[in-house]
Each structure stands twice: as structure tokens, then as C-alpha cells.
Short mmCIF file of C-alpha atoms in Angstrom, two decimals:
data_model
loop_
_atom_site.label_atom_id
_atom_site.label_comp_id
_atom_site.label_asym_id
_atom_site.label_seq_id
_atom_site.Cartn_x
_atom_site.Cartn_y
_atom_site.Cartn_z
CA MET A 17 0.00 0.00 0.00
CA LYS A 18 1.03 3.59 -0.68
CA ILE A 19 0.42 5.79 2.35
CA LEU A 20 0.52 9.61 2.30
CA LEU A 21 0.66 11.54 5.58
CA VAL A 22 -0.24 15.24 5.45
CA GLU A 23 0.07 18.07 7.93
CA PRO A 24 -1.65 21.27 6.70
CA ASP A 25 0.74 24.19 6.41
CA PHE A 26 -0.15 26.14 9.54
CA ARG A 27 3.28 26.44 11.08
CA ARG A 28 4.94 29.64 12.22
CA THR A 29 6.97 31.76 9.87
CA SER A 30 10.06 30.98 11.93
CA ALA A 31 9.77 27.40 10.72
CA LYS A 32 9.88 28.49 7.11
CA ARG A 33 12.84 30.78 7.75
CA SER A 34 14.69 27.99 9.51
CA PHE A 35 13.97 25.64 6.63
CA VAL A 36 15.29 28.13 4.09
CA THR A 37 18.48 28.81 6.06
CA ASP A 38 18.93 25.11 6.86
CA LYS A 39 19.20 25.90 10.56
CA ARG A 40 17.45 23.44 12.85
CA PRO A 41 15.41 25.38 15.43
CA ASP A 42 14.69 24.24 18.94
CA ASP A 43 11.25 23.12 20.02
CA GLU A 44 10.46 26.39 21.79
CA THR A 45 10.33 28.22 18.45
CA LEU A 46 8.13 25.72 16.61
CA TRP A 47 4.89 23.93 17.18
CA TYR A 48 5.20 20.32 18.11
CA PRO A 49 5.64 17.53 15.58
CA PRO A 50 2.51 15.65 14.39
CA LEU A 51 2.68 12.70 16.78
CA GLY A 52 -0.46 11.07 15.40
CA LEU A 53 0.97 10.90 11.89
CA MET A 54 4.30 9.69 13.24
CA LYS A 55 2.58 6.79 15.00
CA LEU A 56 0.63 5.96 11.83
CA ALA A 57 3.95 5.91 9.96
CA ARG A 58 5.26 3.36 12.47
CA TYR A 59 2.16 1.21 12.07
CA HIS A 60 2.16 1.16 8.26
CA LYS A 61 5.92 0.63 7.95
CA THR A 62 5.62 -2.37 10.27
CA LEU A 63 3.17 -3.81 7.73
CA GLY A 64 5.67 -3.20 4.92
CA HIS A 65 3.80 -0.28 3.36
CA HIS A 66 5.39 2.66 1.50
CA VAL A 67 4.99 5.86 3.56
CA GLU A 68 5.59 9.50 2.64
CA PHE A 69 5.03 12.67 4.66
CA VAL A 70 4.37 16.18 3.30
CA VAL A 71 3.43 19.56 4.70
CA GLY A 72 0.65 21.58 3.09
CA ARG A 73 -0.81 21.30 -0.40
CA ASP A 74 2.25 19.87 -2.13
CA PRO A 75 2.04 20.19 -5.95
CA LYS A 76 4.69 17.47 -6.29
CA ILE A 77 2.22 14.87 -5.04
CA LEU A 78 -0.39 15.56 -7.71
CA LYS A 79 2.24 15.93 -10.41
CA GLU A 80 3.60 12.49 -9.59
CA ALA A 81 0.11 11.02 -9.41
CA TYR A 82 -1.09 12.27 -12.79
CA ILE A 83 1.99 12.83 -14.94
CA ASP A 84 5.14 11.07 -13.82
CA LYS A 85 3.82 7.56 -13.14
CA PRO A 86 1.79 4.96 -15.04
CA LEU A 87 -1.91 4.59 -14.35
CA PHE A 88 -1.72 1.54 -12.07
CA THR A 89 0.76 3.20 -9.64
CA ARG A 90 -0.24 6.82 -9.75
CA LEU A 91 -2.83 7.06 -6.95
CA TRP A 92 -2.35 6.75 -3.21
CA ASP A 93 -4.10 3.96 -1.34
CA ARG A 94 -4.61 6.06 1.78
CA VAL A 95 -4.17 9.70 2.72
CA TYR A 96 -4.12 10.70 6.41
CA ILE A 97 -4.55 14.40 7.23
CA THR A 98 -4.02 15.72 10.74
CA THR A 99 -5.63 18.86 12.19
CA LEU A 100 -4.81 21.21 15.04
CA PHE A 101 -6.76 24.29 16.13
CA THR A 102 -10.28 25.28 15.10
CA PHE A 103 -9.14 28.62 13.67
CA HIS A 104 -7.31 26.66 10.96
CA PHE A 105 -10.67 25.48 9.62
CA ASN A 106 -10.54 27.06 6.15
CA ASN A 107 -6.95 25.98 5.56
CA VAL A 108 -7.70 22.40 6.60
CA VAL A 109 -10.79 22.20 4.36
CA LYS A 110 -8.75 23.39 1.37
CA THR A 111 -6.08 20.80 2.16
CA ILE A 112 -8.59 17.95 2.43
CA ASN A 113 -10.28 18.88 -0.85
CA TYR A 114 -6.90 19.25 -2.55
CA TYR A 115 -5.83 15.69 -1.71
CA LYS A 116 -9.03 14.15 -3.03
CA ASN A 117 -7.22 14.27 -6.36
CA ALA A 118 -4.44 12.09 -4.94
CA VAL A 119 -6.91 9.21 -4.43
CA GLY A 120 -8.88 9.72 -7.63
CA GLY A 121 -11.77 11.33 -5.80
CA THR A 122 -12.42 8.26 -3.63
CA THR A 123 -13.21 9.98 -0.33
CA SER A 124 -13.23 6.68 1.59
CA LYS A 125 -9.44 6.62 1.16
CA ILE A 126 -8.94 9.90 3.04
CA PHE A 127 -8.79 9.85 6.85
CA VAL A 128 -8.91 13.08 8.84
CA GLY A 129 -8.14 13.19 12.55
CA GLY A 130 -6.73 15.34 15.33
CA ILE A 131 -8.01 18.14 17.53
CA MET A 132 -10.03 20.21 15.07
CA ALA A 133 -11.36 17.09 13.33
CA THR A 134 -12.77 15.86 16.64
CA LEU A 135 -14.29 19.19 17.68
CA MET A 136 -15.64 20.14 14.23
CA ARG A 137 -16.54 16.74 12.84
CA ASP A 138 -19.90 17.71 11.33
CA GLU A 139 -18.58 20.98 9.90
CA ILE A 140 -15.74 19.19 8.11
CA PHE A 141 -18.15 16.61 6.72
CA ARG A 142 -20.41 19.34 5.30
CA GLU A 143 -17.47 21.05 3.58
CA THR A 144 -15.62 17.98 2.30
CA GLY A 145 -17.91 14.94 2.35
CA ILE A 146 -15.39 13.20 4.65
CA LEU A 147 -16.39 12.25 8.17
CA PRO A 148 -13.32 12.58 10.45
CA VAL A 149 -12.09 9.91 12.85
CA PRO A 150 -12.57 11.44 16.32
CA GLY A 151 -10.39 11.15 19.42
CA ILE A 152 -7.33 8.94 19.72
CA LEU A 153 -6.65 5.76 17.73
CA ASP A 154 -7.08 2.98 20.29
CA SER A 155 -7.53 0.40 17.52
CA ALA A 156 -6.66 0.09 13.84
CA ARG A 157 -10.29 -0.92 13.29
CA GLN A 158 -11.19 2.77 13.73
CA ILE A 159 -9.54 3.38 10.35
CA GLY A 160 -11.00 0.32 8.67
CA LEU A 161 -8.09 -2.09 9.11
CA PRO A 162 -8.58 -5.64 10.40
CA ASP A 163 -6.62 -5.66 13.65
CA ASN A 164 -6.80 -4.21 17.13
CA THR A 165 -3.38 -2.56 17.27
CA SER A 166 -3.51 0.53 19.52
CA ILE A 167 -1.79 2.96 17.20
CA ASP A 168 -1.71 5.60 19.94
CA LEU A 169 0.63 3.42 22.02
CA LEU A 170 3.18 2.90 19.24
CA PRO A 171 6.53 4.75 19.34
CA PRO A 172 6.37 7.72 16.94
CA ASP A 173 8.48 7.43 13.78
CA TYR A 174 10.76 10.48 13.78
CA SER A 175 12.40 9.57 10.47
CA ILE A 176 9.49 10.97 8.42
CA LEU A 177 10.36 14.50 9.59
CA GLU A 178 13.99 14.55 8.51
CA THR A 179 13.46 16.97 5.60
CA TYR A 180 11.27 19.35 7.61
CA PRO A 181 12.41 21.84 10.29
CA TYR A 182 10.69 20.58 13.43
CA GLY A 183 12.13 21.37 16.86
CA ILE A 184 12.89 17.76 17.77
CA GLY A 185 16.69 17.72 17.87
CA ASN A 186 17.00 16.95 21.61
CA THR A 187 13.49 15.80 22.48
CA PHE A 188 11.24 12.76 22.81
CA TYR A 189 7.47 13.23 23.21
CA ALA A 190 5.17 10.86 25.10
CA TYR A 191 2.11 10.44 27.34
CA THR A 192 2.07 8.65 30.69
CA THR A 193 -1.67 9.32 31.14
CA ARG A 194 -4.56 10.26 28.87
CA GLY A 195 -7.53 12.51 29.46
CA CYS A 196 -8.44 14.67 32.43
CA LYS A 197 -10.82 14.28 35.35
CA HIS A 198 -12.03 17.86 35.00
CA LYS A 199 -14.39 19.21 32.36
CA CYS A 200 -13.37 22.86 32.27
CA ALA A 201 -15.60 24.96 30.03
CA TYR A 202 -12.64 26.53 28.23
CA CYS A 203 -10.94 23.20 27.44
CA GLY A 204 -11.58 20.55 24.79
CA VAL A 205 -9.65 17.67 26.42
CA HIS A 206 -12.79 15.98 27.76
CA LYS A 207 -14.04 15.78 24.16
CA LEU A 208 -10.71 14.75 22.66
CA GLU A 209 -9.84 12.19 25.34
CA PRO A 210 -13.12 11.44 27.16
CA ARG A 211 -11.76 8.47 29.13
CA PHE A 212 -9.19 9.17 31.83
CA ILE A 213 -6.37 6.63 31.61
CA PRO A 214 -4.26 6.90 34.80
CA TYR A 215 -1.22 4.96 33.55
CA ILE A 216 0.60 4.30 30.28
CA ASP A 217 3.83 2.33 30.31
CA ILE A 218 6.27 4.32 28.14
CA ARG A 219 9.41 2.34 28.95
CA ASN A 220 9.44 0.32 25.74
CA THR A 221 8.67 3.44 23.66
CA ILE A 222 11.60 5.41 25.09
CA ARG A 223 14.01 2.49 24.76
CA THR A 224 12.94 1.96 21.14
CA LEU A 225 13.46 5.65 20.36
CA ARG A 226 16.88 5.66 22.02
CA ASP A 227 17.90 2.69 19.87
CA GLU A 228 16.79 4.54 16.73
CA ARG A 229 17.68 8.16 17.45
CA GLY A 230 20.22 8.03 20.22
CA ASP A 231 19.97 9.02 23.86
CA LEU A 232 18.26 12.41 23.60
CA PRO A 233 18.25 14.41 26.85
CA VAL A 234 14.76 15.95 26.93
CA LEU A 235 11.47 14.15 27.48
CA LYS A 236 8.33 16.24 26.98
CA LEU A 237 5.32 14.60 28.57
CA MET A 238 2.05 15.85 27.11
CA ASP A 239 -0.25 14.62 29.93
CA ASN A 240 -3.22 16.87 30.58
CA ASN A 241 -3.58 16.17 34.29
CA LEU A 242 -0.74 14.05 35.62
CA LEU A 243 -1.39 14.85 39.29
CA GLY A 244 -4.95 13.56 38.92
CA SER A 245 -3.59 10.05 38.37
CA SER A 246 -3.88 7.45 41.11
CA GLU A 247 -0.77 5.83 39.59
CA LEU A 248 1.61 8.77 40.07
CA GLU A 249 4.10 6.72 42.11
CA ARG A 250 4.21 4.03 39.42
CA ILE A 251 4.75 6.66 36.70
CA VAL A 252 7.58 8.29 38.66
CA ASP A 253 9.21 4.89 39.23
CA ASP A 254 9.12 4.24 35.45
CA LEU A 255 10.71 7.61 34.72
CA VAL A 256 13.44 7.05 37.31
CA GLU A 257 14.08 3.61 35.79
CA LEU A 258 14.48 5.30 32.39
CA GLY A 259 17.10 7.65 33.83
CA TYR A 260 15.12 10.86 34.31
CA GLY A 261 15.91 11.19 37.99
CA ARG A 262 17.99 13.96 39.56
CA ASN A 263 21.59 14.15 38.36
CA GLU A 264 21.12 11.57 35.59
CA TYR A 265 22.98 11.96 32.29
CA THR A 266 22.78 10.58 28.77
CA ASN A 267 25.03 7.78 27.62
CA THR A 268 26.63 10.06 25.03
CA PHE A 269 29.80 12.03 24.57
CA PRO A 270 29.65 14.70 25.73
CA ARG A 271 27.17 13.75 28.42
CA ARG A 272 24.01 15.81 28.72
CA GLN A 273 21.75 16.00 31.72
CA ARG A 274 18.39 14.32 31.22
CA VAL A 275 15.39 16.61 31.74
CA ILE A 276 11.63 16.10 31.99
CA ASP A 277 9.12 18.77 30.98
CA PHE A 278 5.48 18.19 31.91
CA ASN A 279 4.56 20.40 29.04
CA GLN A 280 0.81 20.76 29.55
CA GLY A 281 1.26 21.93 33.11
CA LEU A 282 0.48 20.61 36.59
CA ASP A 283 -2.71 21.38 38.49
CA ALA A 284 -1.95 23.48 41.56
CA THR A 285 -5.08 22.22 43.34
CA HIS A 286 -3.65 18.66 43.35
CA PHE A 287 -0.32 19.51 45.00
CA THR A 288 0.41 17.72 48.27
CA GLU A 289 3.59 17.04 50.22
CA LYS A 290 3.44 13.39 49.19
CA LYS A 291 3.00 14.11 45.48
CA MET A 292 5.70 16.78 45.48
CA ALA A 293 8.09 14.39 47.23
CA LEU A 294 7.51 11.96 44.34
CA LEU A 295 8.01 14.62 41.68
CA ALA A 296 11.18 15.75 43.45
CA LYS A 297 12.82 12.46 42.43
CA LEU A 298 12.70 13.68 38.80
CA ASN A 299 14.79 16.31 37.06
CA ILE A 300 11.93 18.61 36.02
CA GLU A 301 12.88 21.77 34.13
CA PRO A 302 10.94 23.90 33.95
CA MET A 303 8.03 23.05 36.22
CA ARG A 304 4.80 24.36 34.73
CA ILE A 305 1.92 25.14 37.08
CA ALA A 306 -1.27 26.60 35.65
CA PHE A 307 -2.73 29.76 37.19
CA ASP A 308 -5.94 30.27 35.25
CA HIS A 309 -8.20 31.75 37.95
CA VAL A 310 -7.40 34.39 40.56
CA ARG A 311 -9.66 32.49 42.99
CA GLU A 312 -7.00 29.74 43.04
CA GLN A 313 -4.35 32.14 44.33
CA LYS A 314 -3.84 30.39 47.68
CA GLU A 315 -3.52 26.91 46.12
CA TYR A 316 -1.22 28.26 43.43
CA ALA A 317 1.11 30.09 45.83
CA ARG A 318 1.21 27.02 48.05
CA ALA A 319 2.17 24.81 45.07
CA ILE A 320 4.99 27.19 44.07
CA ARG A 321 6.39 27.33 47.60
CA LEU A 322 6.10 23.57 48.01
CA ALA A 323 7.92 22.90 44.74
CA ASN A 324 10.59 25.46 45.56
CA LYS A 325 11.09 23.86 48.99
CA HIS A 326 11.77 20.57 47.18
CA GLY A 327 14.44 22.16 45.00
CA VAL A 328 12.54 23.38 41.91
CA GLN A 329 14.10 26.64 40.77
CA LYS A 330 12.64 27.32 37.34
CA PHE A 331 8.92 27.73 36.69
CA SER A 332 7.22 28.51 33.38
CA ASN A 333 3.56 29.12 34.11
CA TYR A 334 0.65 29.81 31.79
CA MET A 335 -2.19 32.14 32.70
CA LEU A 336 -5.38 31.88 30.69
CA TYR A 337 -6.98 35.26 30.13
CA ASN A 338 -10.05 36.63 28.34
CA PHE A 339 -12.19 33.74 29.59
CA ARG A 340 -14.75 34.88 32.18
CA ASP A 341 -12.13 37.17 33.69
CA THR A 342 -11.25 40.85 33.53
CA PRO A 343 -8.05 42.82 32.91
CA GLU A 344 -7.79 43.37 36.66
CA ASP A 345 -8.01 39.60 37.25
CA LEU A 346 -4.99 39.05 34.97
CA TYR A 347 -3.09 41.92 36.60
CA GLN A 348 -3.64 40.43 40.07
CA ARG A 349 -2.30 37.03 38.92
CA LEU A 350 0.76 38.64 37.34
CA LYS A 351 1.27 40.57 40.55
CA VAL A 352 1.17 37.32 42.57
CA ASN A 353 3.97 35.90 40.42
CA ILE A 354 6.12 38.99 40.77
CA GLU A 355 5.69 38.94 44.54
CA LEU A 356 6.54 35.22 44.65
CA ASN A 357 9.68 35.97 42.62
CA GLU A 358 10.61 38.66 45.13
CA GLU A 359 10.03 36.22 47.96
CA MET A 360 12.16 33.50 46.37
CA ALA A 361 14.92 35.98 45.55
CA LYS A 362 15.19 36.84 49.26
CA GLU A 363 15.61 33.14 50.03
CA GLY A 364 18.48 32.87 47.54
CA VAL A 365 20.97 32.80 50.39
CA GLN A 366 19.37 29.49 51.38
CA LYS A 367 20.01 28.20 47.85
CA ARG A 368 16.28 28.02 47.20
CA SER A 369 16.02 30.98 44.87
CA GLY A 370 13.45 30.33 42.15
CA LYS A 371 12.20 32.14 39.08
CA ILE A 372 8.72 32.18 37.57
CA TYR A 373 8.31 33.07 33.91
CA SER A 374 4.69 34.20 33.47
CA TYR A 375 3.03 33.39 30.13
CA PRO A 376 -0.36 35.07 29.67
CA MET A 377 -2.25 32.81 27.24
CA ARG A 378 -5.16 34.34 25.33
CA PHE A 379 -8.31 32.25 25.23
CA ALA A 380 -9.08 30.96 21.74
CA PRO A 381 -12.67 29.68 21.88
CA ILE A 382 -13.92 26.36 20.60
CA ALA A 383 -17.65 27.04 20.89
CA ASP A 384 -19.32 30.06 19.30
CA PRO A 385 -20.51 32.34 22.13
CA GLU A 386 -23.80 32.87 20.25
CA ARG A 387 -24.32 29.09 20.01
CA ARG A 388 -24.26 28.99 16.22
CA GLY A 389 -21.81 26.13 16.14
CA VAL A 390 -18.07 25.78 16.59
CA HIS A 391 -16.01 28.96 16.66
CA LYS A 392 -13.68 29.47 13.69
CA GLY A 393 -11.72 32.48 14.93
CA ARG A 394 -9.24 33.35 17.67
CA ASP A 395 -10.87 36.11 19.70
CA ILE A 396 -13.92 36.31 21.89
CA ILE A 397 -15.14 39.60 23.29
CA ALA A 398 -17.76 39.32 26.03
CA GLY A 399 -19.87 42.42 26.51
CA ASP A 400 -20.40 45.71 24.71
CA THR A 401 -16.98 47.32 24.43
CA ASP A 402 -18.51 50.60 23.24
CA ALA A 403 -20.90 50.94 26.18
CA ARG A 404 -20.55 53.55 28.88
CA ARG A 405 -19.27 52.03 32.11
CA ASP A 406 -16.63 52.76 34.72
CA TRP A 407 -13.70 51.77 32.50
CA LEU A 408 -11.21 52.72 35.22
CA ARG A 409 -12.60 50.45 37.95
CA GLU A 410 -14.52 47.81 35.99
CA PRO A 411 -12.95 47.43 32.55
CA ILE A 412 -13.69 44.43 30.34
CA TRP A 413 -11.56 42.97 27.58
CA THR A 414 -11.46 44.76 24.25
CA LYS A 415 -9.56 43.87 21.10
CA ARG A 416 -7.07 46.67 21.85
CA PHE A 417 -6.43 45.29 25.32
CA LEU A 418 -5.89 41.77 23.99
CA ARG A 419 -3.47 43.05 21.39
CA ASN A 420 -1.47 45.06 23.91
CA VAL A 421 -1.07 42.13 26.32
CA GLU A 422 0.48 40.18 23.46
CA ILE A 423 2.84 43.07 22.70
CA MET A 424 3.83 43.47 26.34
CA LYS A 425 4.73 39.82 26.76
CA GLY A 426 6.41 39.77 23.35
CA ALA A 427 9.05 42.11 24.70
CA ALA A 428 10.46 39.18 26.68
CA ASN A 429 10.00 36.39 24.12
CA GLY A 430 6.39 35.68 25.07
CA ALA A 431 6.80 35.88 28.84
CA ILE A 432 6.76 38.42 31.63
CA SER A 433 10.30 38.60 32.98
CA PRO A 434 11.07 36.68 36.21
CA THR A 435 13.19 39.63 37.35
CA PRO A 436 10.77 41.58 39.58
CA SER A 437 12.03 45.06 38.72
CA LEU A 438 11.68 44.39 35.00
CA ALA A 439 8.30 42.72 35.43
CA TRP A 440 6.91 45.68 37.40
CA ARG A 441 8.11 47.96 34.64
CA THR A 442 6.41 45.79 32.03
CA ILE A 443 2.96 45.51 33.57
CA GLY A 444 2.92 48.59 35.82
CA HIS A 445 3.32 49.08 39.55
CA THR A 446 -0.42 49.65 39.93
CA PHE A 447 -3.51 48.50 38.09
CA GLU A 448 -3.96 52.05 36.76
CA GLU A 449 -0.54 51.84 35.11
CA PHE A 450 -1.43 48.42 33.68
CA LEU A 451 -4.69 49.79 32.29
CA SER A 452 -2.87 52.71 30.68
CA ASN A 453 -0.55 50.16 29.03
CA LEU A 454 -3.59 48.35 27.63
CA TYR A 455 -4.72 51.57 25.93
CA MET A 456 -1.24 52.64 24.84
CA PRO A 457 -0.21 53.00 21.15
CA GLU A 458 1.89 50.08 19.97
CA GLU A 459 4.86 52.31 19.15
CA LEU A 460 5.20 53.35 22.81
CA ILE A 461 5.11 49.75 24.08
CA ARG A 462 7.49 48.28 21.53
CA ASN A 463 10.04 51.08 21.86
CA ARG A 464 9.64 52.09 25.45
CA ASN A 465 13.25 53.06 25.98
CA LEU A 466 12.89 55.62 23.20
CA HIS A 467 9.77 57.11 24.74
CA GLU A 468 10.03 56.76 28.53
CA ARG A 469 11.77 59.63 30.25
CA LYS A 470 12.34 57.81 33.53
CA VAL A 471 15.46 55.62 33.55
CA HIS A 472 14.91 52.73 35.94
CA LYS A 473 17.74 51.59 38.19
CA GLU A 474 17.66 48.04 36.77
CA GLU A 475 18.19 49.25 33.18
CA PRO A 476 21.43 49.46 31.26
CA LYS A 477 22.64 53.03 30.99
CA ARG A 478 20.62 55.01 28.43
CA LYS A 479 19.50 58.54 27.72
CA PRO A 480 16.07 59.57 28.97
CA GLY A 481 13.39 59.00 26.34
CA SER A 482 10.96 61.44 24.76
CA GLY A 483 8.53 61.33 27.69
CA LYS A 484 5.62 60.19 25.53
CA VAL A 485 5.01 57.16 27.77
CA GLU A 486 4.48 59.41 30.78
CA GLY A 487 2.51 61.87 28.67
CA PHE A 488 0.13 59.24 27.35
CA ARG A 489 -0.35 57.70 30.77
CA ALA A 490 -1.33 61.08 32.24
CA PHE A 491 -3.65 61.73 29.31
CA ILE A 492 -5.55 58.42 29.42
CA LEU A 493 -5.84 58.28 33.20
CA LYS A 494 -7.31 61.80 33.21
CA LEU A 495 -9.86 60.76 30.60
CA LEU A 496 -10.68 57.56 32.48
CA LYS A 497 -11.32 59.46 35.70
CA GLU A 498 -13.49 62.04 33.94
CA ASN A 499 -15.39 59.26 32.11
CA GLY A 500 -17.13 61.81 29.89
CA ASP A 501 -17.74 62.30 26.19
CA ARG A 502 -14.06 62.97 25.44
CA PHE A 503 -13.12 59.63 26.98
CA MET A 504 -15.82 57.74 25.04
CA THR A 505 -14.73 59.34 21.78
CA PHE A 506 -11.15 58.21 22.34
CA HIS A 507 -12.14 54.81 23.75
CA LYS A 508 -14.40 53.94 20.79
CA ALA A 509 -11.71 54.98 18.33
CA VAL A 510 -9.05 52.64 19.76
CA SER A 511 -10.84 49.77 21.52
CA SER A 512 -11.63 47.86 18.33
CA ASN A 513 -7.92 47.76 17.40
CA SER A 514 -8.93 48.99 13.95
CA ILE A 515 -6.94 51.56 11.97
CA ASP A 516 -10.11 52.36 10.03
CA ASP A 517 -11.89 53.36 13.25
CA VAL A 518 -8.98 55.57 14.26
CA ARG A 519 -8.93 57.25 10.85
CA ALA A 520 -12.69 57.78 10.87
CA THR A 521 -12.47 59.53 14.24
CA LEU A 522 -9.54 61.68 13.11
CA GLN A 523 -11.56 62.92 10.14
CA ASN A 524 -14.35 64.19 12.38
CA ILE A 525 -12.62 65.49 15.49
CA GLN A 526 -11.42 68.95 16.42
CA ASP A 527 -9.98 68.12 19.85
CA GLY A 528 -6.24 68.72 19.38
CA GLU A 529 -5.08 66.63 22.35
CA ILE A 530 -7.08 63.56 21.38
CA LYS A 531 -6.07 64.03 17.76
CA LYS A 532 -2.37 64.10 18.70
CA TRP A 533 -2.55 60.76 20.50
CA LEU A 534 -4.80 59.07 17.94
CA GLU A 535 -2.24 59.82 15.23
CA MET A 536 0.24 57.63 17.15
CA TYR A 537 -1.97 54.59 16.51
CA LEU A 538 -1.38 55.06 12.78
CA ALA A 539 2.38 55.07 13.18
CA ARG A 540 4.15 51.90 12.24
CA PRO A 541 6.45 50.84 15.10
CA LYS A 542 10.05 51.73 14.29
CA SER A 543 11.38 48.35 15.42
CA THR A 544 10.39 45.05 16.94
CA PRO A 545 11.23 44.10 20.53
CA SER A 546 14.86 43.46 21.29
CA PRO A 547 16.66 42.61 24.51
CA ASP A 548 18.01 46.10 25.06
CA SER A 549 15.33 48.35 23.59
CA SER A 550 11.97 46.98 24.66
CA LEU A 551 9.68 47.19 27.61
CA GLY A 552 10.63 44.79 30.34
CA ALA A 553 13.18 42.81 28.33
CA LYS A 554 16.46 41.57 29.74
#
């Protein structure tokens, strides 16, 4: 059989640049490799089938099918297409329809699976005539083959990716559990993996991969709720047996320290002394602990302190925002992390100093908020962002605010700095300062050193900036406190994050002060963030 594996071309531009320059990136700059396709490759190769992998709508495939080969060999026996996020819907539909030509229009030979395929099964069927295979592949019978092999448990075949720039140079990927006991409204895991599996034996998988690819130092575990497993001790014992304990090294020259990354994060509400004592046997770097709700502040802070007490020094923690929260909610969570960083820095003399990198993560909805089906975009705005309200004390998310959070964290490679002084400068020492940052023109955020007059003591030596940061902050806070017609005029012009709205307001306004600041939203930022010229960067 001829098997074609396809990943739609939805990767970041950095992947394409790396491919062009022939530089292999690390896995922090790229999305993860398509594990489902890699396991299918293993399955079909074991059966002696010919397997090829491509990214996107590859013209070479159709050229070979219809021109370069004789009739009896030109078509593929099976085409598998993976999917990722729901906002890739249009791209995925185009890809599926494109590869119908590779099987002569026989839709029963095309198999679509993955995250989006599970969540948008009916929508894909309406657009393509192909009904996706939902969830995980527990049995080959799910794809019409006569055996019960659990494809999901097979070691992924990394060899299919050799001509593509995935960040896999030092890393193995695996699951030690599947599913999650919770059914959080913002999460699709309970639909993707509805059955919680508390234990998966990965020992044979890792040993097979080491035989094939060498002793790679990093193991990324993609479990959705590891601490919810009743088999945590057994899982830890397996990982220690595989050499992922403290102070364990690869059998390579030079030696490299083995590291585990529980990449999907650990649930702070499940932390106990006993569980942390088990985790402390492993060399975890970084430890990821989710902080998605300000109401979980006590449990979260306790989990950080407990992990730090057991020797964890590097944390990389995601914070969901724009889901049933407010800008002040996010600010308070960021503030908690900065204060925890200050606390751990003071304990540095006890060799327990830790650092938390905060990653605000914007909510990308699955369900349409108006219940018209599955959401196909990235943003959700709850509430009337043009309505009169107390925007100083009770602001809600607007498209401008969402955009500016992304710009603020972009100044430090997607995170808020773990250095407290830099983090305070990034988000603001008070919520009022944070709110003014959310309104601020992009040019002032991206090039803060050029525009902030105050030179902070933690900064490298520089000349005082233009003072526009301080000027804008005074301007917007005055308008917010007045909360009158002038404020609403300015707010409506910028809250939609639309240049057209700014231009329309400029054409009809006589207020010189508002006009001066609105013109800054039309300015293209002079540069992108860099370590020595951007807000909060190190």
C-alpha cells in the first residue's frame, strides 16, 4: 500500500525561515511535531507499506500522481490528514479537498483526525464529504483495518520529519496518562480524550526511540492532568528507571543532563507534600503550574512554595486570560507571580532561589458564544466594548487590550520577565498603570526606551526617552477618571484595534489633544522588541 501523511501548512513563519536557512530550530520556536501521523507511519511501515510525509498542499504529489507515473501506480491507497486548532478550519478544508485528487476522488481513502477534526466533525463533513475519525486511535479498526493494534501506544516514527524543520533535535514526546478528570468549560480535552487513563507504560517506547535516534536528553510529557492520576508513584518509578531522575545523564559524549518537561502543566489544586516528594525524584525543568483563575491564588502560591522547597528553581507558568475574567483579574495574577519571585529571591541565600516566567495565554474559543456552532476564529469579546461604564474600575476585555497584552509579553519572548524590577516595569506598579498600558499605542510599548523619560535603576545606561510614555499615561488616566464624552470618543476609536476606526475619528474630530494621541496609533512601530530596547526585556 502507498500511504501519504499530510500536515496542513499552519506552522509559524520561523519554521519556514529555519527551513530556508537550513538551521534546525529548537522546540520552543516551533509547534510540536505531528505525533499522530508519526505513529501511523510506524504502524504502516511495520506492515511493509510505503509511507511518505508532506506539509501543506504539495504540488509534487499531484504531479507524480497524474503525470510522472503509469496509471496503475499513480494514486495513493490512503491519505491521512491531521488537524490542530479550530481557527485553521478554512486551511484544513482546502487541504482535504486538494488531496481528493491524490486518491482519484475516492473519499473513503482519506482519513482526517486530530483536535479540530474531533471538535468540528460535522462541519468538516459538510465542507468535504469526509467524516473525520474522532479522538485517539485505540484500535486500527477505527480506520478500517482488520486488527486491534492501539496505534496511539506505538513509538512515533521520527524519520518521516527529517526533511522538515521541526524542533525535535533533543526531544522525545510521550504520554504517561490520557484525558483529564475535570471538564473545564474553556478546554476541549474531555471531548478529545473522554476516558481518563491513569497509567501508560512508556518504557518500551523510550528504549525503542533511544535505539533509533540516540539518547536524547529531553522528554516532553504531554499529559493533561498528571497529578490527577492514582498511579503517580508508578509513573515516577518508570521515569526514574528510564534515567530521568535527579543528576542523571545521557550515555553520550559529551554527556548531557536528562530533563523532563510536563509540558501541559500541573494542576496546583492537586499539589500535596506526598506528590511533590515523588516529583522531586525527577529532574523537572521547567516546572509548569497553571494559574488560570485568581480564585486559586492560595492553592497556586502554596504549590509554588512547596515545589521550591523541594528544590525546583525554574517555573514557566501559563495564565489563561479573556475567559470569564477581567483585565484586573490578569493583573492580580501577574502581581502574585512577581511577589513570589521577590520572595524567592530573598531566600536565595538558602540556595532556594526560584524564578517564575509568566506566560499570559489568550483564550481561543472552541464554541461560538452565540451558540451557532463551533467557533472558527481566535478572539472572543464578552460584553459591549462601546458601552458607557466605569472603565477605570470595571474594565472588560477589548480587542485593543488583547493586542497590547500580546505586545507586552512579546518584549520578553512571550513571557513576563522573572526579574521583579523588569516585570513591574512591564505591567505597571499599579492597576492604573497596567490599564494605561492596555490603551497605549503600539509604538510606545514596543520602543519604550525611546519614549520613557524615567530611567529605571535596573536598566542598562541610556538617555532619557521622549517622555511620551508618561505623557500618554497622564492623558488616558485623566480621561478615564473624567469618564465623559471625550473619553468615550477616544475609547471607541481605539478599543476595536482597527486603523479604520482611528482614521474615521480623526476625520471628524477637532480636539487637538485627542487628535495628537490618535495619530500615534497610525504610526508603524520603528522596530520590533529586542533585549536592550523593549519594555521589560532583559
